[in-house]
Amino acid sequence: MQESHGIQGSTAASGDGLLRLGGIDYLNALPLLWGLGEAEDGMSLDYHVPSRLAEMLEAAELDVALIPVVASIASPDYRVVPGIGISSYGGVRSIRLYYRESLSSVKRVGLDTCSMTSALLTRLLFREVWGADPEFVSCEPASMRDYLAGGADELSGLDAVLLIGDAALAGGRYADWLDTDLGTEWTRWTGLPFVYAFWACRQEAVASASVQGFLIERLARAKEAGLLRIDEIVAGADLPAGFDEAAGIHYLGSLIDYDLGEDKLEAMKLFFDRLHGAGLLDSPAGELSFLGG
């Protein structure tokens, strides 16, 4: 997807002196990444799905990455870039759970292997809102989409599947399946937005104040540029199947929120607290540490 996004970049080893950035390979991240294509600064940029970005940052294969928020729980030394995130208030379209009959009767759920945060949100909602205790299995998104369309017999034991990102946007209605938007479900339950991802940095990669200041300014400038160019971004993007430009502009311009203000931080804290209270986190999440703080 890199060429269609209009961003030049390659993965670089830290020995090359480049700050290695990782961006989410989904449409919803493009307004935060598009402006980085103009980078003349000593950075590289590569794209991966959310779960892979979390793995690479933890393994020091990246210095800075747009990670699922739950990936920060196991790595409290990460420094978060202030003011920038990917969230929604209510429906988001790209976090979708398909199910048969009723949520309370679900027995076996396929979770998108690309997901971390939404997978935990799914588990939490089943336990605390829908009153079910299903089995969860990791599945490739392409196989689950085939299954919803009537194929992929090897998944025949599933009576619910979670799709995220572009795979969810490319979905739609399937015969004999109901669906629900997990952004809607969270906001209905809590009255708060839900935060899916933010920029996080390995502490040793941003030890100096000058690097921190550079990153804060550079990523904020990219976000500002991206939000001013949503029409252009959508026109140049490789859109999910069946998702036209009007839908893309509405999705990026109206459904996704790219700020990380106090309401988003409150929502994240509540999410982490409820995960812990439901037994889905071994210990309470610590406070986030921000660049420049």
PDB file of C-alpha atoms in Angstrom:
ATOM      1  CA  MET A   1       0.000   0.000   0.000  1.00  0.00           C
ATOM      2  CA  GLN A   2       2.964   2.302   0.325  1.00  0.00           C
ATOM      3  CA  GLU A   3       2.978   3.662  -3.224  1.00  0.00           C
ATOM      4  CA  SER A   4      -0.734   4.407  -3.214  1.00  0.00           C
ATOM      5  CA  HIS A   5      -0.326   6.281   0.065  1.00  0.00           C
ATOM      6  CA  GLY A   6       2.167   8.615  -1.542  1.00  0.00           C
ATOM      7  CA  ILE A   7       4.830   8.126   1.126  1.00  0.00           C
ATOM      8  CA  GLN A   8       8.428   7.315   0.424  1.00  0.00           C
ATOM      9  CA  GLY A   9      10.214   5.341   3.110  1.00  0.00           C
ATOM     10  CA  SER A  10      11.950   2.102   3.990  1.00  0.00           C
ATOM     11  CA  THR A  11      12.829   0.219   7.120  1.00  0.00           C
ATOM     12  CA  ALA A  12      16.307   1.095   8.319  1.00  0.00           C
ATOM     13  CA  ALA A  13      18.582  -0.377  10.936  1.00  0.00           C
ATOM     14  CA  SER A  14      19.402   1.940  13.812  1.00  0.00           C
ATOM     15  CA  GLY A  15      23.032   1.807  12.741  1.00  0.00           C
ATOM     16  CA  ASP A  16      22.090   3.872   9.692  1.00  0.00           C
ATOM     17  CA  GLY A  17      21.330   6.802  11.973  1.00  0.00           C
ATOM     18  CA  LEU A  18      17.676   6.952  10.945  1.00  0.00           C
ATOM     19  CA  LEU A  19      14.801   7.132  13.392  1.00  0.00           C
ATOM     20  CA  ARG A  20      12.680   4.129  12.387  1.00  0.00           C
ATOM     21  CA  LEU A  21       8.929   4.824  12.359  1.00  0.00           C
ATOM     22  CA  GLY A  22       6.155   2.295  11.863  1.00  0.00           C
ATOM     23  CA  GLY A  23       2.687   3.294  10.663  1.00  0.00           C
ATOM     24  CA  ILE A  24      -0.564   1.325  10.585  1.00  0.00           C
ATOM     25  CA  ASP A  25      -1.322  -0.148   7.176  1.00  0.00           C
ATOM     26  CA  TYR A  26      -4.992   0.914   7.278  1.00  0.00           C
ATOM     27  CA  LEU A  27      -6.960   3.763   5.759  1.00  0.00           C
ATOM     28  CA  ASN A  28      -7.712   5.311   9.162  1.00  0.00           C
ATOM     29  CA  ALA A  29      -4.022   6.062   9.818  1.00  0.00           C
ATOM     30  CA  LEU A  30      -3.366   7.955   6.585  1.00  0.00           C
ATOM     31  CA  PRO A  31      -4.077  11.485   7.874  1.00  0.00           C
ATOM     32  CA  LEU A  32      -1.316  10.976  10.452  1.00  0.00           C
ATOM     33  CA  LEU A  33       1.155   9.554   7.937  1.00  0.00           C
ATOM     34  CA  TRP A  34       0.549  11.379   4.671  1.00  0.00           C
ATOM     35  CA  GLY A  35       2.563  14.461   5.604  1.00  0.00           C
ATOM     36  CA  LEU A  36       5.567  12.345   6.536  1.00  0.00           C
ATOM     37  CA  GLY A  37       6.072  11.683   2.840  1.00  0.00           C
ATOM     38  CA  GLU A  38       7.652  15.119   2.653  1.00  0.00           C
ATOM     39  CA  ALA A  39      10.220  14.143   5.279  1.00  0.00           C
ATOM     40  CA  GLU A  40      13.690  15.444   4.695  1.00  0.00           C
ATOM     41  CA  ASP A  41      14.565  14.549   8.298  1.00  0.00           C
ATOM     42  CA  GLY A  42      16.575  11.500   9.295  1.00  0.00           C
ATOM     43  CA  MET A  43      13.586   9.156   9.469  1.00  0.00           C
ATOM     44  CA  SER A  44      12.348   6.035   7.755  1.00  0.00           C
ATOM     45  CA  LEU A  45       8.740   4.871   7.600  1.00  0.00           C
ATOM     46  CA  ASP A  46       7.295   1.409   7.060  1.00  0.00           C
ATOM     47  CA  TYR A  47       3.775  -0.018   7.293  1.00  0.00           C
ATOM     48  CA  HIS A  48       2.411  -2.983   9.234  1.00  0.00           C
ATOM     49  CA  VAL A  49      -0.829  -4.161  10.841  1.00  0.00           C
ATOM     50  CA  PRO A  50      -1.334  -3.091  14.475  1.00  0.00           C
ATOM     51  CA  SER A  51      -0.297  -6.351  16.148  1.00  0.00           C
ATOM     52  CA  ARG A  52       2.907  -6.497  14.098  1.00  0.00           C
ATOM     53  CA  LEU A  53       3.798  -2.885  14.966  1.00  0.00           C
ATOM     54  CA  ALA A  54       3.512  -3.754  18.654  1.00  0.00           C
ATOM     55  CA  GLU A  55       5.836  -6.749  18.189  1.00  0.00           C
ATOM     56  CA  MET A  56       8.414  -4.724  16.257  1.00  0.00           C
ATOM     57  CA  LEU A  57       8.514  -1.875  18.771  1.00  0.00           C
ATOM     58  CA  GLU A  58       8.932  -4.310  21.651  1.00  0.00           C
ATOM     59  CA  ALA A  59      11.717  -6.109  19.762  1.00  0.00           C
ATOM     60  CA  ALA A  60      13.509  -2.780  19.054  1.00  0.00           C
ATOM     61  CA  GLU A  61      12.986  -3.268  15.318  1.00  0.00           C
ATOM     62  CA  LEU A  62      11.296   0.149  15.337  1.00  0.00           C
ATOM     63  CA  ASP A  63      11.994   3.270  17.393  1.00  0.00           C
ATOM     64  CA  VAL A  64       8.554   4.882  17.107  1.00  0.00           C
ATOM     65  CA  ALA A  65       5.281   3.213  16.124  1.00  0.00           C
ATOM     66  CA  LEU A  66       1.574   3.873  15.909  1.00  0.00           C
ATOM     67  CA  ILE A  67       0.661   1.032  18.246  1.00  0.00           C
ATOM     68  CA  PRO A  68      -2.567  -0.396  19.672  1.00  0.00           C
ATOM     69  CA  VAL A  69      -3.092   1.297  23.033  1.00  0.00           C
ATOM     70  CA  VAL A  70      -3.058  -1.998  24.961  1.00  0.00           C
ATOM     71  CA  ALA A  71       0.496  -2.651  23.735  1.00  0.00           C
ATOM     72  CA  SER A  72       1.653   0.069  26.118  1.00  0.00           C
ATOM     73  CA  ILE A  73       0.465  -1.881  29.169  1.00  0.00           C
ATOM     74  CA  ALA A  74       3.178  -4.523  28.964  1.00  0.00           C
ATOM     75  CA  SER A  75       5.855  -1.909  28.184  1.00  0.00           C
ATOM     76  CA  PRO A  76       5.505   0.895  30.741  1.00  0.00           C
ATOM     77  CA  ASP A  77       8.813   2.462  29.631  1.00  0.00           C
ATOM     78  CA  TYR A  78       7.319   3.618  26.341  1.00  0.00           C
ATOM     79  CA  ARG A  79       6.985   7.373  25.858  1.00  0.00           C
ATOM     80  CA  VAL A  80       3.771   8.519  24.192  1.00  0.00           C
ATOM     81  CA  VAL A  81       3.620  11.415  21.723  1.00  0.00           C
ATOM     82  CA  PRO A  82       1.093  13.891  23.180  1.00  0.00           C
ATOM     83  CA  GLY A  83      -1.999  15.111  21.386  1.00  0.00           C
ATOM     84  CA  ILE A  84      -2.202  12.485  18.625  1.00  0.00           C
ATOM     85  CA  GLY A  85      -4.259   9.307  18.524  1.00  0.00           C
ATOM     86  CA  ILE A  86      -6.845   7.342  16.575  1.00  0.00           C
ATOM     87  CA  SER A  87     -10.229   7.208  18.294  1.00  0.00           C
ATOM     88  CA  SER A  88     -13.962   7.462  17.762  1.00  0.00           C
ATOM     89  CA  TYR A  89     -16.999   8.608  19.668  1.00  0.00           C
ATOM     90  CA  GLY A  90     -19.642   6.056  18.832  1.00  0.00           C
ATOM     91  CA  GLY A  91     -19.690   4.224  15.525  1.00  0.00           C
ATOM     92  CA  VAL A  92     -16.389   3.744  13.729  1.00  0.00           C
ATOM     93  CA  ARG A  93     -17.282   1.219  10.943  1.00  0.00           C
ATOM     94  CA  SER A  94     -13.837  -0.399  10.986  1.00  0.00           C
ATOM     95  CA  ILE A  95     -14.245  -2.447  14.193  1.00  0.00           C
ATOM     96  CA  ARG A  96     -17.087  -4.815  13.411  1.00  0.00           C
ATOM     97  CA  LEU A  97     -18.325  -7.976  15.095  1.00  0.00           C
ATOM     98  CA  TYR A  98     -20.473 -10.349  13.042  1.00  0.00           C
ATOM     99  CA  TYR A  99     -22.592 -12.919  14.865  1.00  0.00           C
ATOM    100  CA  ARG A 100     -25.501 -15.308  14.459  1.00  0.00           C
ATOM    101  CA  GLU A 101     -28.801 -15.050  16.340  1.00  0.00           C
ATOM    102  CA  SER A 102     -27.837 -13.198  19.554  1.00  0.00           C
ATOM    103  CA  LEU A 103     -24.672 -12.007  21.281  1.00  0.00           C
ATOM    104  CA  SER A 104     -25.638 -13.694  24.542  1.00  0.00           C
ATOM    105  CA  SER A 105     -25.744 -17.101  22.829  1.00  0.00           C
ATOM    106  CA  VAL A 106     -22.343 -16.894  21.077  1.00  0.00           C
ATOM    107  CA  LYS A 107     -20.098 -19.892  21.836  1.00  0.00           C
ATOM    108  CA  ARG A 108     -16.997 -19.440  19.660  1.00  0.00           C
ATOM    109  CA  VAL A 109     -15.500 -16.187  18.338  1.00  0.00           C
ATOM    110  CA  GLY A 110     -12.862 -15.684  15.660  1.00  0.00           C
ATOM    111  CA  LEU A 111     -10.598 -12.721  16.445  1.00  0.00           C
ATOM    112  CA  ASP A 112      -8.707 -10.913  13.684  1.00  0.00           C
ATOM    113  CA  THR A 113      -4.992 -11.761  14.055  1.00  0.00           C
ATOM    114  CA  CYS A 114      -4.144  -8.132  13.239  1.00  0.00           C
ATOM    115  CA  SER A 115      -5.970  -6.887  16.335  1.00  0.00           C
ATOM    116  CA  MET A 116      -4.908  -6.358  19.940  1.00  0.00           C
ATOM    117  CA  THR A 117      -7.005  -3.554  21.411  1.00  0.00           C
ATOM    118  CA  SER A 118     -10.231  -4.459  19.618  1.00  0.00           C
ATOM    119  CA  ALA A 119      -9.760  -8.125  20.495  1.00  0.00           C
ATOM    120  CA  LEU A 120      -9.622  -7.214  24.190  1.00  0.00           C
ATOM    121  CA  LEU A 121     -12.597  -4.891  23.805  1.00  0.00           C
ATOM    122  CA  THR A 122     -14.523  -7.803  22.292  1.00  0.00           C
ATOM    123  CA  ARG A 123     -13.662 -10.059  25.224  1.00  0.00           C
ATOM    124  CA  LEU A 124     -14.624  -7.336  27.682  1.00  0.00           C
ATOM    125  CA  LEU A 125     -18.000  -6.669  26.069  1.00  0.00           C
ATOM    126  CA  PHE A 126     -18.880 -10.359  26.001  1.00  0.00           C
ATOM    127  CA  ARG A 127     -18.025 -10.724  29.660  1.00  0.00           C
ATOM    128  CA  GLU A 128     -19.440  -7.496  31.080  1.00  0.00           C
ATOM    129  CA  VAL A 129     -22.209  -6.402  28.689  1.00  0.00           C
ATOM    130  CA  TRP A 130     -23.485  -9.344  26.667  1.00  0.00           C
ATOM    131  CA  GLY A 131     -23.345 -11.942  29.430  1.00  0.00           C
ATOM    132  CA  ALA A 132     -21.577 -14.642  27.428  1.00  0.00           C
ATOM    133  CA  ASP A 133     -18.369 -16.604  27.977  1.00  0.00           C
ATOM    134  CA  PRO A 134     -17.376 -17.867  24.518  1.00  0.00           C
ATOM    135  CA  GLU A 135     -14.155 -19.468  23.356  1.00  0.00           C
ATOM    136  CA  PHE A 136     -11.872 -17.115  21.399  1.00  0.00           C
ATOM    137  CA  VAL A 137      -9.613 -18.213  18.533  1.00  0.00           C
ATOM    138  CA  SER A 138      -7.247 -16.184  16.344  1.00  0.00           C
ATOM    139  CA  CYS A 139      -8.028 -16.257  12.627  1.00  0.00           C
ATOM    140  CA  GLU A 140      -6.733 -14.590   9.486  1.00  0.00           C
ATOM    141  CA  PRO A 141      -9.069 -11.795   8.347  1.00  0.00           C
ATOM    142  CA  ALA A 142      -9.221 -13.044   4.739  1.00  0.00           C
ATOM    143  CA  SER A 143     -10.412 -16.465   5.915  1.00  0.00           C
ATOM    144  CA  MET A 144     -13.073 -14.914   8.132  1.00  0.00           C
ATOM    145  CA  ARG A 145     -14.381 -12.769   5.283  1.00  0.00           C
ATOM    146  CA  ASP A 146     -14.585 -15.894   3.112  1.00  0.00           C
ATOM    147  CA  TYR A 147     -16.424 -17.651   5.915  1.00  0.00           C
ATOM    148  CA  LEU A 148     -18.951 -14.833   6.231  1.00  0.00           C
ATOM    149  CA  ALA A 149     -19.565 -15.049   2.495  1.00  0.00           C
ATOM    150  CA  GLY A 150     -20.267 -18.768   2.716  1.00  0.00           C
ATOM    151  CA  GLY A 151     -16.797 -20.303   2.252  1.00  0.00           C
ATOM    152  CA  ALA A 152     -13.843 -21.270   4.503  1.00  0.00           C
ATOM    153  CA  ASP A 153     -15.394 -24.476   5.833  1.00  0.00           C
ATOM    154  CA  GLU A 154     -12.495 -24.899   8.271  1.00  0.00           C
ATOM    155  CA  LEU A 155     -14.014 -22.059  10.324  1.00  0.00           C
ATOM    156  CA  SER A 156     -17.465 -23.643  10.503  1.00  0.00           C
ATOM    157  CA  GLY A 157     -17.395 -23.803  14.326  1.00  0.00           C
ATOM    158  CA  LEU A 158     -17.426 -20.010  14.639  1.00  0.00           C
ATOM    159  CA  ASP A 159     -20.684 -18.241  15.408  1.00  0.00           C
ATOM    160  CA  ALA A 160     -19.081 -14.761  15.664  1.00  0.00           C
ATOM    161  CA  VAL A 161     -16.099 -13.096  14.002  1.00  0.00           C
ATOM    162  CA  LEU A 162     -14.274  -9.818  14.623  1.00  0.00           C
ATOM    163  CA  LEU A 163     -12.891  -7.851  11.684  1.00  0.00           C
ATOM    164  CA  ILE A 164     -10.896  -4.622  12.004  1.00  0.00           C
ATOM    165  CA  GLY A 165      -9.414  -1.975   9.740  1.00  0.00           C
ATOM    166  CA  ASP A 166      -9.774  -2.191   5.990  1.00  0.00           C
ATOM    167  CA  ALA A 167     -11.081  -5.784   6.188  1.00  0.00           C
ATOM    168  CA  ALA A 168     -14.051  -4.487   8.194  1.00  0.00           C
ATOM    169  CA  LEU A 169     -14.584  -1.533   5.854  1.00  0.00           C
ATOM    170  CA  ALA A 170     -14.628  -3.906   2.893  1.00  0.00           C
ATOM    171  CA  GLY A 171     -17.300  -5.996   4.605  1.00  0.00           C
ATOM    172  CA  GLY A 172     -20.959  -5.172   4.655  1.00  0.00           C
ATOM    173  CA  ARG A 173     -24.065  -7.246   5.131  1.00  0.00           C
ATOM    174  CA  TYR A 174     -23.800 -11.012   4.878  1.00  0.00           C
ATOM    175  CA  ALA A 175     -26.701 -13.419   4.589  1.00  0.00           C
ATOM    176  CA  ASP A 176     -27.584 -15.066   7.925  1.00  0.00           C
ATOM    177  CA  TRP A 177     -25.246 -12.763   9.887  1.00  0.00           C
ATOM    178  CA  LEU A 178     -26.000  -9.828  12.165  1.00  0.00           C
ATOM    179  CA  ASP A 179     -23.335  -7.271  13.008  1.00  0.00           C
ATOM    180  CA  THR A 180     -22.501  -4.575  15.525  1.00  0.00           C
ATOM    181  CA  ASP A 181     -20.005  -1.721  15.624  1.00  0.00           C
ATOM    182  CA  LEU A 182     -17.775  -1.959  18.699  1.00  0.00           C
ATOM    183  CA  GLY A 183     -17.224   1.798  18.829  1.00  0.00           C
ATOM    184  CA  THR A 184     -20.976   2.179  19.205  1.00  0.00           C
ATOM    185  CA  GLU A 185     -21.117  -0.559  21.833  1.00  0.00           C
ATOM    186  CA  TRP A 186     -18.382   1.035  23.971  1.00  0.00           C
ATOM    187  CA  THR A 187     -19.860   4.546  23.860  1.00  0.00           C
ATOM    188  CA  ARG A 188     -23.351   3.206  24.579  1.00  0.00           C
ATOM    189  CA  TRP A 189     -21.934   1.428  27.637  1.00  0.00           C
ATOM    190  CA  THR A 190     -19.689   4.209  28.984  1.00  0.00           C
ATOM    191  CA  GLY A 191     -20.692   7.487  27.342  1.00  0.00           C
ATOM    192  CA  LEU A 192     -17.032   7.976  26.388  1.00  0.00           C
ATOM    193  CA  PRO A 193     -14.927   7.814  23.211  1.00  0.00           C
ATOM    194  CA  PHE A 194     -12.704   4.845  22.531  1.00  0.00           C
ATOM    195  CA  VAL A 195      -8.992   5.146  21.695  1.00  0.00           C
ATOM    196  CA  TYR A 196      -7.528   2.537  19.361  1.00  0.00           C
ATOM    197  CA  ALA A 197      -3.934   3.646  18.777  1.00  0.00           C
ATOM    198  CA  PHE A 198      -1.307   6.293  19.502  1.00  0.00           C
ATOM    199  CA  TRP A 199       2.335   7.043  18.724  1.00  0.00           C
ATOM    200  CA  ALA A 200       4.692   5.385  21.222  1.00  0.00           C
ATOM    201  CA  CYS A 201       8.498   5.491  21.389  1.00  0.00           C
ATOM    202  CA  ARG A 202      11.175   3.307  22.900  1.00  0.00           C
ATOM    203  CA  GLN A 203      12.655   5.342  25.724  1.00  0.00           C
ATOM    204  CA  GLU A 204      16.261   4.818  24.649  1.00  0.00           C
ATOM    205  CA  ALA A 205      15.451   6.047  21.123  1.00  0.00           C
ATOM    206  CA  VAL A 206      14.143   9.393  22.399  1.00  0.00           C
ATOM    207  CA  ALA A 207      16.461   9.990  25.332  1.00  0.00           C
ATOM    208  CA  SER A 208      17.498  13.491  24.297  1.00  0.00           C
ATOM    209  CA  ALA A 209      15.276  16.539  24.591  1.00  0.00           C
ATOM    210  CA  SER A 210      16.138  17.520  21.026  1.00  0.00           C
ATOM    211  CA  VAL A 211      14.856  14.214  19.609  1.00  0.00           C
ATOM    212  CA  GLN A 212      11.692  14.500  21.682  1.00  0.00           C
ATOM    213  CA  GLY A 213      11.060  18.047  20.515  1.00  0.00           C
ATOM    214  CA  PHE A 214      11.709  17.058  16.912  1.00  0.00           C
ATOM    215  CA  LEU A 215       9.254  14.147  17.064  1.00  0.00           C
ATOM    216  CA  ILE A 216       6.503  16.135  18.770  1.00  0.00           C
ATOM    217  CA  GLU A 217       6.781  18.919  16.191  1.00  0.00           C
ATOM    218  CA  ARG A 218       7.196  16.646  13.161  1.00  0.00           C
ATOM    219  CA  LEU A 219       4.300  14.318  13.953  1.00  0.00           C
ATOM    220  CA  ALA A 220       2.008  17.201  14.927  1.00  0.00           C
ATOM    221  CA  ARG A 221       2.832  18.913  11.631  1.00  0.00           C
ATOM    222  CA  ALA A 222       2.089  15.723   9.697  1.00  0.00           C
ATOM    223  CA  LYS A 223      -1.269  15.384  11.467  1.00  0.00           C
ATOM    224  CA  GLU A 224      -2.174  19.008  10.717  1.00  0.00           C
ATOM    225  CA  ALA A 225      -1.272  18.574   7.051  1.00  0.00           C
ATOM    226  CA  GLY A 226      -3.181  15.313   6.789  1.00  0.00           C
ATOM    227  CA  LEU A 227      -6.384  16.670   8.283  1.00  0.00           C
ATOM    228  CA  LEU A 228      -6.347  19.519   5.761  1.00  0.00           C
ATOM    229  CA  ARG A 229      -5.977  17.107   2.839  1.00  0.00           C
ATOM    230  CA  ILE A 230      -8.503  14.353   3.517  1.00  0.00           C
ATOM    231  CA  ASP A 231     -10.111  14.665   0.078  1.00  0.00           C
ATOM    232  CA  GLU A 232      -6.702  14.329  -1.592  1.00  0.00           C
ATOM    233  CA  ILE A 233      -5.699  11.453   0.673  1.00  0.00           C
ATOM    234  CA  VAL A 234      -8.854   9.490  -0.124  1.00  0.00           C
ATOM    235  CA  ALA A 235      -8.516  10.180  -3.849  1.00  0.00           C
ATOM    236  CA  GLY A 236      -4.976   8.754  -3.835  1.00  0.00           C
ATOM    237  CA  ALA A 237      -5.553   5.841  -1.468  1.00  0.00           C
ATOM    238  CA  ASP A 238      -6.081   2.186  -2.262  1.00  0.00           C
ATOM    239  CA  LEU A 239      -9.594   2.030  -0.818  1.00  0.00           C
ATOM    240  CA  PRO A 240     -11.103  -1.192   0.529  1.00  0.00           C
ATOM    241  CA  ALA A 241     -13.319  -3.075  -1.925  1.00  0.00           C
ATOM    242  CA  GLY A 242     -16.785  -1.562  -2.164  1.00  0.00           C
ATOM    243  CA  PHE A 243     -15.730   1.557  -0.251  1.00  0.00           C
ATOM    244  CA  ASP A 244     -16.016   4.643  -2.473  1.00  0.00           C
ATOM    245  CA  GLU A 245     -14.460   8.099  -2.095  1.00  0.00           C
ATOM    246  CA  ALA A 246     -17.545   9.622  -0.457  1.00  0.00           C
ATOM    247  CA  ALA A 247     -17.521   6.885   2.165  1.00  0.00           C
ATOM    248  CA  GLY A 248     -13.789   7.366   2.672  1.00  0.00           C
ATOM    249  CA  ILE A 249     -14.127  11.124   3.200  1.00  0.00           C
ATOM    250  CA  HIS A 250     -16.968  10.610   5.696  1.00  0.00           C
ATOM    251  CA  TYR A 251     -14.982   7.913   7.520  1.00  0.00           C
ATOM    252  CA  LEU A 252     -11.781   9.950   7.916  1.00  0.00           C
ATOM    253  CA  GLY A 253     -13.425  13.331   8.309  1.00  0.00           C
ATOM    254  CA  SER A 254     -16.387  12.502  10.550  1.00  0.00           C
ATOM    255  CA  LEU A 255     -15.989   9.125  12.255  1.00  0.00           C
ATOM    256  CA  ILE A 256     -12.288   9.039  13.165  1.00  0.00           C
ATOM    257  CA  ASP A 257     -10.879  11.512  15.700  1.00  0.00           C
ATOM    258  CA  TYR A 258      -7.129  12.192  15.707  1.00  0.00           C
ATOM    259  CA  ASP A 259      -6.786  14.163  18.945  1.00  0.00           C
ATOM    260  CA  LEU A 260      -5.643  12.709  22.268  1.00  0.00           C
ATOM    261  CA  GLY A 261      -7.177  15.089  24.779  1.00  0.00           C
ATOM    262  CA  GLU A 262      -8.276  14.619  28.365  1.00  0.00           C
ATOM    263  CA  ASP A 263     -11.534  12.907  27.391  1.00  0.00           C
ATOM    264  CA  LYS A 264      -9.564  10.292  25.432  1.00  0.00           C
ATOM    265  CA  LEU A 265      -7.144   9.741  28.313  1.00  0.00           C
ATOM    266  CA  GLU A 266     -10.082   9.300  30.681  1.00  0.00           C
ATOM    267  CA  ALA A 267     -11.621   6.773  28.290  1.00  0.00           C
ATOM    268  CA  MET A 268      -8.366   4.812  28.025  1.00  0.00           C
ATOM    269  CA  LYS A 269      -8.001   4.681  31.790  1.00  0.00           C
ATOM    270  CA  LEU A 270     -11.543   3.390  32.143  1.00  0.00           C
ATOM    271  CA  PHE A 271     -10.904   0.731  29.483  1.00  0.00           C
ATOM    272  CA  PHE A 272      -7.752  -0.468  31.235  1.00  0.00           C
ATOM    273  CA  ASP A 273      -9.471  -0.425  34.632  1.00  0.00           C
ATOM    274  CA  ARG A 274     -12.410  -2.442  33.323  1.00  0.00           C
ATOM    275  CA  LEU A 275     -10.102  -4.953  31.650  1.00  0.00           C
ATOM    276  CA  HIS A 276      -8.357  -5.455  34.980  1.00  0.00           C
ATOM    277  CA  GLY A 277     -11.635  -5.650  36.874  1.00  0.00           C
ATOM    278  CA  ALA A 278     -12.885  -8.318  34.463  1.00  0.00           C
ATOM    279  CA  GLY A 279      -9.735 -10.400  34.917  1.00  0.00           C
ATOM    280  CA  LEU A 280      -8.461  -9.693  31.402  1.00  0.00           C
ATOM    281  CA  LEU A 281      -5.332  -7.880  32.667  1.00  0.00           C
ATOM    282  CA  ASP A 282      -3.091  -9.422  35.310  1.00  0.00           C
ATOM    283  CA  SER A 283      -2.325  -6.084  36.952  1.00  0.00           C
ATOM    284  CA  PRO A 284      -3.626  -2.515  36.729  1.00  0.00           C
ATOM    285  CA  ALA A 285      -2.185  -0.378  33.935  1.00  0.00           C
ATOM    286  CA  GLY A 286       0.274   2.307  35.023  1.00  0.00           C
ATOM    287  CA  GLU A 287       0.238   5.966  34.066  1.00  0.00           C
ATOM    288  CA  LEU A 288       1.289   6.867  30.547  1.00  0.00           C
ATOM    289  CA  SER A 289       4.576   8.747  30.169  1.00  0.00           C
ATOM    290  CA  PHE A 290       4.548  11.475  27.515  1.00  0.00           C
ATOM    291  CA  LEU A 291       7.320  13.014  25.455  1.00  0.00           C
ATOM    292  CA  GLY A 292       8.227  16.490  26.559  1.00  0.00           C
ATOM    293  CA  GLY A 293       6.815  15.943  30.029  1.00  0.00           C
TER     294      GLY A 293
END
